[in-house]
Short mmCIF file of C-alpha atoms and ligand atoms in Angstrom, two decimals:
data_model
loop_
_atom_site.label_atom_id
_atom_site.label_comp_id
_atom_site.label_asym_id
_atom_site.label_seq_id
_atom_site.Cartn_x
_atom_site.Cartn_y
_atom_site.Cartn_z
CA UNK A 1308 -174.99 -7.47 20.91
CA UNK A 1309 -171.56 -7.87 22.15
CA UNK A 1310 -168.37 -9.31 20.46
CA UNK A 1311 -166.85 -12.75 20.99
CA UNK A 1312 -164.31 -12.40 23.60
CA UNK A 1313 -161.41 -14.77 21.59
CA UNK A 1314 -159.57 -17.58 24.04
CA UNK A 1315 -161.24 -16.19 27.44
CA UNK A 1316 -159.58 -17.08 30.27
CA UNK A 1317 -159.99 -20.65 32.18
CA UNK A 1318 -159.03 -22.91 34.78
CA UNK A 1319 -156.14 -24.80 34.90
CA UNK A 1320 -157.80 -28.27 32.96
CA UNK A 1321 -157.42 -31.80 34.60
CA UNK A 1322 -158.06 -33.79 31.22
CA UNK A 1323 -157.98 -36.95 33.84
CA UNK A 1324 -161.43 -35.87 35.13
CA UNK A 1325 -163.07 -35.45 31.80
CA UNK A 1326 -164.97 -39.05 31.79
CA UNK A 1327 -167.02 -39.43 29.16
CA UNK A 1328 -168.78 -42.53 28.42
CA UNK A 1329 -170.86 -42.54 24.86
CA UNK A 1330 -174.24 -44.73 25.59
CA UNK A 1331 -176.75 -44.91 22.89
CA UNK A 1332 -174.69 -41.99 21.19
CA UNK A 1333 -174.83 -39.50 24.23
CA UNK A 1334 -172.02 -38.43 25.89
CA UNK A 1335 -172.41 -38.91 29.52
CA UNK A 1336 -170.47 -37.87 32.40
CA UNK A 1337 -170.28 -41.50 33.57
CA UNK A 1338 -167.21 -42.75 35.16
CA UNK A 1339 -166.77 -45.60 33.61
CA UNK A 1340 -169.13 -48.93 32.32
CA UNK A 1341 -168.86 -50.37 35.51
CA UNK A 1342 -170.95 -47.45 36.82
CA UNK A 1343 -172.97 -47.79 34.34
CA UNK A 1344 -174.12 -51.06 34.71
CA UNK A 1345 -174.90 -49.94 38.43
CA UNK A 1346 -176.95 -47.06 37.34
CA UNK A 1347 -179.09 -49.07 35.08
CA UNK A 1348 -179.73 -51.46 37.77
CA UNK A 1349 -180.14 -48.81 40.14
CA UNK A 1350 -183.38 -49.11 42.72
CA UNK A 1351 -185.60 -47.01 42.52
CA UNK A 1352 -188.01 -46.03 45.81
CA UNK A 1353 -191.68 -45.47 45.19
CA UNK A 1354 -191.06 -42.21 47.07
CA UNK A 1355 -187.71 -40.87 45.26
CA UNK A 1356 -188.62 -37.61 44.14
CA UNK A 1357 -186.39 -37.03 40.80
CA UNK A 1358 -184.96 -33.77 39.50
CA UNK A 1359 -184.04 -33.93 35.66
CA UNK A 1360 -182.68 -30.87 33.80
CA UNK A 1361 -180.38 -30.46 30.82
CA UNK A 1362 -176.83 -29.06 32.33
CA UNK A 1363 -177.41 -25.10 33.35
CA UNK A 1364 -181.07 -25.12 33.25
CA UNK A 1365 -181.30 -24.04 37.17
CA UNK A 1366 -180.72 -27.35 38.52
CA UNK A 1367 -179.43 -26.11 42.01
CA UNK A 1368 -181.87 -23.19 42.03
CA UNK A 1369 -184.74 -25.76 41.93
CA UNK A 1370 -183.46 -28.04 44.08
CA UNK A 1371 -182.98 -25.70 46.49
CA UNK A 1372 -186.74 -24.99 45.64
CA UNK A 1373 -187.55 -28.65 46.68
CA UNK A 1374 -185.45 -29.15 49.84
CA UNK A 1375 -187.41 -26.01 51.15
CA UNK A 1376 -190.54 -27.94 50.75
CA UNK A 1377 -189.61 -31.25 52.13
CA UNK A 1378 -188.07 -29.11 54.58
CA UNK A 1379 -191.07 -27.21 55.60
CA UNK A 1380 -189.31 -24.29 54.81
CA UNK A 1381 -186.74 -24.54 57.61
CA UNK A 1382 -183.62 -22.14 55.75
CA UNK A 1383 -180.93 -23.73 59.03
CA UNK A 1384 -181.79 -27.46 57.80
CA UNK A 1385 -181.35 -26.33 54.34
CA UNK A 1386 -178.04 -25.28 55.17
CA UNK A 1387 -177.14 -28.29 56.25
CA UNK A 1388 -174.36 -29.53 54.10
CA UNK A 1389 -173.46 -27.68 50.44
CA UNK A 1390 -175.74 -28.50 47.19
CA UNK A 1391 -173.28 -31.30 46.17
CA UNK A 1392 -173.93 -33.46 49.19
CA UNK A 1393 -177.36 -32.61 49.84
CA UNK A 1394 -178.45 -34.43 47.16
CA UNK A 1395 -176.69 -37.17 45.12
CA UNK A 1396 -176.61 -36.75 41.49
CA UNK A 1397 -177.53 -40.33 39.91
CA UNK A 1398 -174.54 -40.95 37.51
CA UNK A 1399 -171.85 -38.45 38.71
CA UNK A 1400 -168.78 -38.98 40.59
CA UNK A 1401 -167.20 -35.84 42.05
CA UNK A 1402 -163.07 -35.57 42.42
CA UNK A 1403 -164.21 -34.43 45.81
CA UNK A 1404 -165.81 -37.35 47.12
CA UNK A 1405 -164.94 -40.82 47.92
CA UNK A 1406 -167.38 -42.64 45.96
CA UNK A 1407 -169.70 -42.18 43.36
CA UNK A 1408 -172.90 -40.36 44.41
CA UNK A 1409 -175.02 -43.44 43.26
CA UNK A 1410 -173.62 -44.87 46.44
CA UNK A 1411 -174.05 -42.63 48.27
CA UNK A 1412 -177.71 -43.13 47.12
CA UNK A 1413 -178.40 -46.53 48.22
CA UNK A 1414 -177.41 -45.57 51.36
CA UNK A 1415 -179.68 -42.58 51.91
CA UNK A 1416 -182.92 -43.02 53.63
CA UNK A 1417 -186.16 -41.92 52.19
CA UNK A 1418 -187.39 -39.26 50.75
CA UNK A 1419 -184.70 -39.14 48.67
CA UNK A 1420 -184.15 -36.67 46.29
CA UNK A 1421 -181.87 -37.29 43.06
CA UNK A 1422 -180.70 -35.26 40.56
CA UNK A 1423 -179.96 -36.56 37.00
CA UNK A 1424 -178.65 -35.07 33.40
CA UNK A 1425 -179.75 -38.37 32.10
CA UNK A 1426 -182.05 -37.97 28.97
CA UNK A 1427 -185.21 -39.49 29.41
CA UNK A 1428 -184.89 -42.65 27.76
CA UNK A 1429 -181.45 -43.65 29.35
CA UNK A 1430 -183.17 -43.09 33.45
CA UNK A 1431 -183.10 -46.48 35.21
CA UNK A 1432 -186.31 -48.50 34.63
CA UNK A 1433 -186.93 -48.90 38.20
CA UNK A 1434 -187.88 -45.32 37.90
CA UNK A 1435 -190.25 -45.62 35.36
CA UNK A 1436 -191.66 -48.77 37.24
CA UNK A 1437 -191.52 -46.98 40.78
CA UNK A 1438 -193.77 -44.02 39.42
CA UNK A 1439 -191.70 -41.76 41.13
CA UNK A 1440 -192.52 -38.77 40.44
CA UNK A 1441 -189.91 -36.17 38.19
CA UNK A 1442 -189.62 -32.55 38.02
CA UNK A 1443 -187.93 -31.44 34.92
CA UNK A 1444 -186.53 -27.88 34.39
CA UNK A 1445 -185.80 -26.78 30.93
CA UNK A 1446 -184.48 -23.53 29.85
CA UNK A 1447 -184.03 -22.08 26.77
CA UNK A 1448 -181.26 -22.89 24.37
CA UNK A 1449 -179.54 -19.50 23.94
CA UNK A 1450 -178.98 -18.70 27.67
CA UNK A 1451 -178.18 -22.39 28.31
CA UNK A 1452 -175.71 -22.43 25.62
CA UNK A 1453 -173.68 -19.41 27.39
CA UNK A 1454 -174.37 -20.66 30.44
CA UNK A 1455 -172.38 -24.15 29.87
CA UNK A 1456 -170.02 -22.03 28.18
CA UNK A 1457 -169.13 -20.27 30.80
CA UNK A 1458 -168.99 -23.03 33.14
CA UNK A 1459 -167.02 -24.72 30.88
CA UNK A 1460 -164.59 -22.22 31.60
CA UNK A 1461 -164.91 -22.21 35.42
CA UNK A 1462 -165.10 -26.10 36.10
CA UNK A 1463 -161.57 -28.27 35.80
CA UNK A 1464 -163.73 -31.31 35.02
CA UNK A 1465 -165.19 -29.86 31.77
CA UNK A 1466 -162.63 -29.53 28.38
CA UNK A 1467 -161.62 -26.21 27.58
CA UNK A 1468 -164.46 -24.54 25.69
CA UNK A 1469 -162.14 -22.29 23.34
CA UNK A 1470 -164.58 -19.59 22.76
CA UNK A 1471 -168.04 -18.88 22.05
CA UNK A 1472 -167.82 -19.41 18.55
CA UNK A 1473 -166.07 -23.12 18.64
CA UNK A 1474 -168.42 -23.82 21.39
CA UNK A 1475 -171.53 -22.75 19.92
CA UNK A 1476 -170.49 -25.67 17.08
CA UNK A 1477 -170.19 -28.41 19.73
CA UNK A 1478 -173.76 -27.19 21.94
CA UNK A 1479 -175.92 -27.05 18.24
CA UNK A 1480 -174.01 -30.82 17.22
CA UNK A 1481 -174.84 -32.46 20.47
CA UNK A 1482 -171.40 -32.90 21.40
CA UNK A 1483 -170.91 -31.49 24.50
CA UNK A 1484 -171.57 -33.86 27.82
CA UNK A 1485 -175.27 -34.75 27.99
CA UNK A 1486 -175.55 -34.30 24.26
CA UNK A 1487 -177.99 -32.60 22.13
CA UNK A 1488 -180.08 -29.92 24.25
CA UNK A 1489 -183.09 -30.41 21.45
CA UNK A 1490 -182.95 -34.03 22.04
CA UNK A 1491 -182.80 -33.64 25.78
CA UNK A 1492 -185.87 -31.50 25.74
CA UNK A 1493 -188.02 -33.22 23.24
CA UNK A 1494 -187.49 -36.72 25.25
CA UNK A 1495 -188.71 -35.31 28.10
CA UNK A 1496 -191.85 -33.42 26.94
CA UNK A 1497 -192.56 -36.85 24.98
CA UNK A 1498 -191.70 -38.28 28.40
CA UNK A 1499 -194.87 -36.19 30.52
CA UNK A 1500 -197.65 -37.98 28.72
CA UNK A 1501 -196.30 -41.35 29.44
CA UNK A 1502 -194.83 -40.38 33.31
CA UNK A 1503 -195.48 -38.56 35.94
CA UNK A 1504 -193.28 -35.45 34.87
CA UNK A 1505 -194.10 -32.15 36.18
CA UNK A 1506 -192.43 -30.19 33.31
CA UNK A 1507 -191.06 -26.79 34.21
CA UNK A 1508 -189.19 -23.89 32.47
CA UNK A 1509 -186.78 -21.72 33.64
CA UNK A 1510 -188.13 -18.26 32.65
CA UNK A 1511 -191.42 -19.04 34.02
CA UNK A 1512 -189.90 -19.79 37.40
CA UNK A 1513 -187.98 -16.47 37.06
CA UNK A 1514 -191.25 -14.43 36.21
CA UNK A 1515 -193.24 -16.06 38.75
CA UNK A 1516 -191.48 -18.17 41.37
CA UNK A 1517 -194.82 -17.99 43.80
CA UNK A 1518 -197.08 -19.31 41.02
CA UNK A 1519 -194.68 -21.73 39.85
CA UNK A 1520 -193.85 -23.02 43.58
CA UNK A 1521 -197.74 -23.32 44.16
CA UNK A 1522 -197.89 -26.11 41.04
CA UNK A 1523 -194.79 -27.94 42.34
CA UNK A 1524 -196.25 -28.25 45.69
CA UNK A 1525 -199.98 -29.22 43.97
CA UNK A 1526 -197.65 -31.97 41.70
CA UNK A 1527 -195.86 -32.99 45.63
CA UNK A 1528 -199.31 -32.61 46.91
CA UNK A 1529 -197.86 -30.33 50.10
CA UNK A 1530 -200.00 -28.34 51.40
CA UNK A 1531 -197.72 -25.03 53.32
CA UNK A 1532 -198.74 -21.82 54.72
CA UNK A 1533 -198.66 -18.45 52.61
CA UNK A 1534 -195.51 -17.55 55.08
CA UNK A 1535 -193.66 -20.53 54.06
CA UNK A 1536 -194.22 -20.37 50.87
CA UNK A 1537 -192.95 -16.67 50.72
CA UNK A 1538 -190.27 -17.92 53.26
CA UNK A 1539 -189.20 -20.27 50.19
CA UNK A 1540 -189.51 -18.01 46.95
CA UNK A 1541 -187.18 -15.35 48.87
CA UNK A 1542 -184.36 -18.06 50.00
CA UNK A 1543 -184.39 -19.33 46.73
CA UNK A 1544 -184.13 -16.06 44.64
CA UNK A 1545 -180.87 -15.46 42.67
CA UNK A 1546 -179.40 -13.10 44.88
CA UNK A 1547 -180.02 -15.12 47.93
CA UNK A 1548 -178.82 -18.16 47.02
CA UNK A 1549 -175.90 -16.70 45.40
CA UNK A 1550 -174.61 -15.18 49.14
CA UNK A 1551 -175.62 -18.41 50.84
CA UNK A 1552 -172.01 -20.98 50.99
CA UNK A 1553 -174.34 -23.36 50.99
CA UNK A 1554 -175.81 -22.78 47.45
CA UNK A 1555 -173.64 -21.40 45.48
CA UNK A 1556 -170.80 -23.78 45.47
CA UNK A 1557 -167.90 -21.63 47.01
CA UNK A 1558 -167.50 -24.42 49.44
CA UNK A 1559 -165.43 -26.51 46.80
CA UNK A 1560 -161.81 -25.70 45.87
CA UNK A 1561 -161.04 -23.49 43.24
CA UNK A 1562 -158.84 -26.47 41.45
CA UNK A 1563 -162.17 -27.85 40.92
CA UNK A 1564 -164.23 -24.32 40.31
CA UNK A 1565 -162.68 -21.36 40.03
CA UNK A 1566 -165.39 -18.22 40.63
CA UNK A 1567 -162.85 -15.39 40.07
CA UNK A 1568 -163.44 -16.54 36.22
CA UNK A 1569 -166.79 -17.07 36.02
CA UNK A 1570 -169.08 -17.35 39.36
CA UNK A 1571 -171.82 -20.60 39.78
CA UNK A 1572 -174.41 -17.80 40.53
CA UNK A 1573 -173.44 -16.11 37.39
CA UNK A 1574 -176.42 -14.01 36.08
CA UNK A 1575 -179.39 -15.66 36.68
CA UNK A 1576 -181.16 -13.69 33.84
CA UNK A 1577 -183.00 -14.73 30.84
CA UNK A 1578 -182.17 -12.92 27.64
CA UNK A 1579 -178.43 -12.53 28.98
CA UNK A 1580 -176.80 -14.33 25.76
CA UNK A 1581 -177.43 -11.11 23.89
CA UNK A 1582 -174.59 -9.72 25.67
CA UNK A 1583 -172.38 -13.15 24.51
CA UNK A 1584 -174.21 -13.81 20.92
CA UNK A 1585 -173.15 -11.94 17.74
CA UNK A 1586 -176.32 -11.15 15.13
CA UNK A 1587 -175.31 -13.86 12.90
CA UNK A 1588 -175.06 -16.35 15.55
CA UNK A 1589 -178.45 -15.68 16.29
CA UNK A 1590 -179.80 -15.70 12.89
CA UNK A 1591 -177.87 -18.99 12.46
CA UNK A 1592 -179.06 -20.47 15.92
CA UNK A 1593 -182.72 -19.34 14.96
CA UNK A 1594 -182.40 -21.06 11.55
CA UNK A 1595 -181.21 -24.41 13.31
CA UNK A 1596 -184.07 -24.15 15.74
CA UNK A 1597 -186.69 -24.31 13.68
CA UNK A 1598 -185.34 -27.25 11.91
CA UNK A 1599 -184.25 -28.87 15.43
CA UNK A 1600 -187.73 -27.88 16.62
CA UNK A 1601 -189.96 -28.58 13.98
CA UNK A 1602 -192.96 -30.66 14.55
CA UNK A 1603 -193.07 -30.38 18.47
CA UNK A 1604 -195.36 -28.23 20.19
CA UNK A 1605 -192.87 -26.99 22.36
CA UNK A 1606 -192.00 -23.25 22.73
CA UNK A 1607 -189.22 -21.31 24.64
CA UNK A 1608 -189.36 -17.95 25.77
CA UNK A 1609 -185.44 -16.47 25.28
CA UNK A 1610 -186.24 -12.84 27.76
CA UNK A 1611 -188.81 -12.42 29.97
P1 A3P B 1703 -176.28 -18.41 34.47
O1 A3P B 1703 -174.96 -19.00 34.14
O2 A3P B 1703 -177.03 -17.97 33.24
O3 A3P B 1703 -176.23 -17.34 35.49
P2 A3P B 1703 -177.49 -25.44 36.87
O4 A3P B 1703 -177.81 -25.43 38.32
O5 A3P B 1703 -178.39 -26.34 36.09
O6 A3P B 1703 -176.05 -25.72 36.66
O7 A3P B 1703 -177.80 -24.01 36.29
C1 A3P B 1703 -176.98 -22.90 36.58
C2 A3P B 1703 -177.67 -21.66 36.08
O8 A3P B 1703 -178.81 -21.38 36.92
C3 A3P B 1703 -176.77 -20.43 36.17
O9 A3P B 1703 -177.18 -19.59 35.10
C4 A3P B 1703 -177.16 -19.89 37.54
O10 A3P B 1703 -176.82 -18.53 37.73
C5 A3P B 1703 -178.66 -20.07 37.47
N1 A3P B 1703 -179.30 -20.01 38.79
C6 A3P B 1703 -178.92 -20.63 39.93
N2 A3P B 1703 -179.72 -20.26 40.94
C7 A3P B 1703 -180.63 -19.40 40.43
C8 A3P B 1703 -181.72 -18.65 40.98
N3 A3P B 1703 -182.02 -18.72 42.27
N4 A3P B 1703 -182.43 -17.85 40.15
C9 A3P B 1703 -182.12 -17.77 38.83
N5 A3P B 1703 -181.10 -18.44 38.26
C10 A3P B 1703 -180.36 -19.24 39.04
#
C-alpha cells in the first residue's frame, strides 16, 4: 500500500460556492433555505424515474446507463447536451447555470429523470407518494472515500481536502457534504422494503454490467434487443465514457474542475484505495466498520 501524498495539489478554492445547509444534522449542498423549502415541496410525477447515490458511487456512469434505455440505445441522442444538463440534480445549483436545477425540473417534460445525494429520509414526500420508482447505487466505503477525496481536490465548489489522512477523519465523522456514508447506505437499504428501490452496487455493475443492465431494465420493465443492450454496456464502460465530452465532464471550465489534477473518469476500479490507504488506515477503517455496520445485513465487496 502506498504512502500519503502530504498537501497534494488542488484547485484554486472559491469558498463562496461551498453552500452548505445542515438539515436534520446532514450537511447538504443546498443553496440556501429558500431552496429548501422548494425542494421539500417539490412535485413529484408518477413517472419520474429517480437516481439516488451517495457522492462518487458512479452516479454519472449509471445515469448514463439509464438515458441509454429511455433512449433506446440511440449513443447521438445521448450526446445530446453534457451529464450536467441532461439531467437535473434535485437540490443542486451549479455556478454554471442560471438557476437551480430544481427549476429547471419543473420545467422538464416527462419522463424525467433526477438525480439526488439526498439521504432517504430527507427526499420530497411527493416522491414517496408518487411511487416513483428509485435506483440507488452504492459503492463501497474505501474506494468512495478516495474517490471524494480526490474530487475534493479537482472541484472549486468542494473545501480543500488537506490530505488523505485529515480527510479520512471528516468521511468516517459524517462531515463531509451529504454526511455519513454508513448512514446514507443504511437509510436506503431500510428504504427498499418500504419503496420501490431497485438497490444496486457499484462492483457488481463493474463485474457484470450485462447482468446488472438486464435487472434495471426488468425493475423499468423495458424490454430491448440483445444488440441494444450490448450497444449500452459498451457506451457506458469506463473507458468509453471517459473519451466521450459528453460524459466525462471536460465540457465545464477548469475554474470549476480542473482534470490536469485529478480527472472525473479517474480510475473506475474497485480495490483502487489500496494504492491511497496506509495499513493502519485500513485496520482502523475496518475496526469502524464493523461498529458502523453492525446489525445490518448489508455487505460490500472492496475488489472485485
Ligand atoms: P473513481 O474516482 O474511483 O475513478 P460519481 O458519478 O458518483 O461522482 O462517481 C464518480 C466515480 O465513478 C469515479 O470513480 C468515476 O471514475 C467512476 N465512474 C464513472 N463512470 C464509470 C464507468 N463507466 N465505469 C466505472 N466507473 C465509473
Amino acid at each position: 500500500m502506498a504512502k500519503i501524498e502530504k498537501n497534494a495539489p488542488t484547485v484554486e478554492k472559491k469558498p463562496e460556492l461551498f453552500n452548505i445547509l445542515e438539515v436534520d444534522g446532514v450537511p447538504l449542498a443546498v443553496l440556501s433555505k429558500e431552496l429548501w423549502d422548494k425542494i421539500c415541496n417539490f412535485p413529484a410525477r408518477p413517472d419520474d424515474l429517480i437516481l439516488a447515490t451517495y457522492p462518487k458511487s458512479g452516479t454519472h456512469w449509471m445515469q448514463e446507463i439509464l438515458d441509454m434505455i429511455q433512449n433506446d440505445g440511440d449513443v447521438e441522442k445521448c450526446k445530446r447536451f453534457p451529464s450536467l444538463d441532461r439531467h437535473p440534480f434535485l437540490e443542486l445549483k451549479f455556478p454554471h447555470k442560471e438557476k437551480p436545477d430544481l427549476e429547471i425540473a419543473l420545467e422538464m417534460s416527462s419522463p424525467r429523470l433526477i438525480k439526488t445525494h439526498l439521504p432517504s429520509h430527507l427526499i420530497p414526500p411527493s416522491i414517496r407518494k408518487e411511487n416513483c420508482k428509485i435506483v440507488y447505487v452504492a459503492r463501497n466505503p474505501k474506494d468512495c472515500l478516495v474517490s471524494y477525496y480526490h474530487f475534493h481536490r479537482m472541484a472549486s465548489f468542494l473545501p480543500d481536502p488537506q490530505n488523505l489522512e485529515e480527510f479520512y477523519e471528516k468521511f468516517m465523522s459524517g462531515k463531509v457534504t451529504c454526511g455519513s456514508w454508513f448512514d446514507h447506505v443504511k437509510g436506503w437499504w431500510a428504504a427498499k422494503d418500504r419503496h420501490q428501490v431497485l438497490y444496486l452496487f457499484y462492483e457488481d455493475i463493474k463485474k457484470d454490467p450485462k447482468w446488472e443492465t438486464e435487472k434495471i431494465l426488468k425493475f423499468l420493465e423495458k424490454d430491448i434487443s440483445e444488440e441494444i443492450l450490448n450497444k449500452i454496456v459498451y457506451h457506458t464502460s469506463f473507458d468509453v465514457m471517459k473519451q466521450n465530452p459528453m460524459a466525462n465532464y471536460t465540457t465545464l471550465p477548469t475554474s470549476i474542475m480542473d482534470h490536469s489534477i485529478s480527472p472525473f473518469m479517474r480510475k473506475g476500479m474497485p480495490g483502487d484505495w489500496k494504492n491511497d490507504f496506509t495499513v493502519a488506515q485500513n485496520e482502523e477503517f475496518d475496526k469502524d466498520y464493523q461498529k458502523n455496520m453492525a446489525g445490518s445485513s448489508l455487505t460490500f465487496r472492496t475488489e472485485i
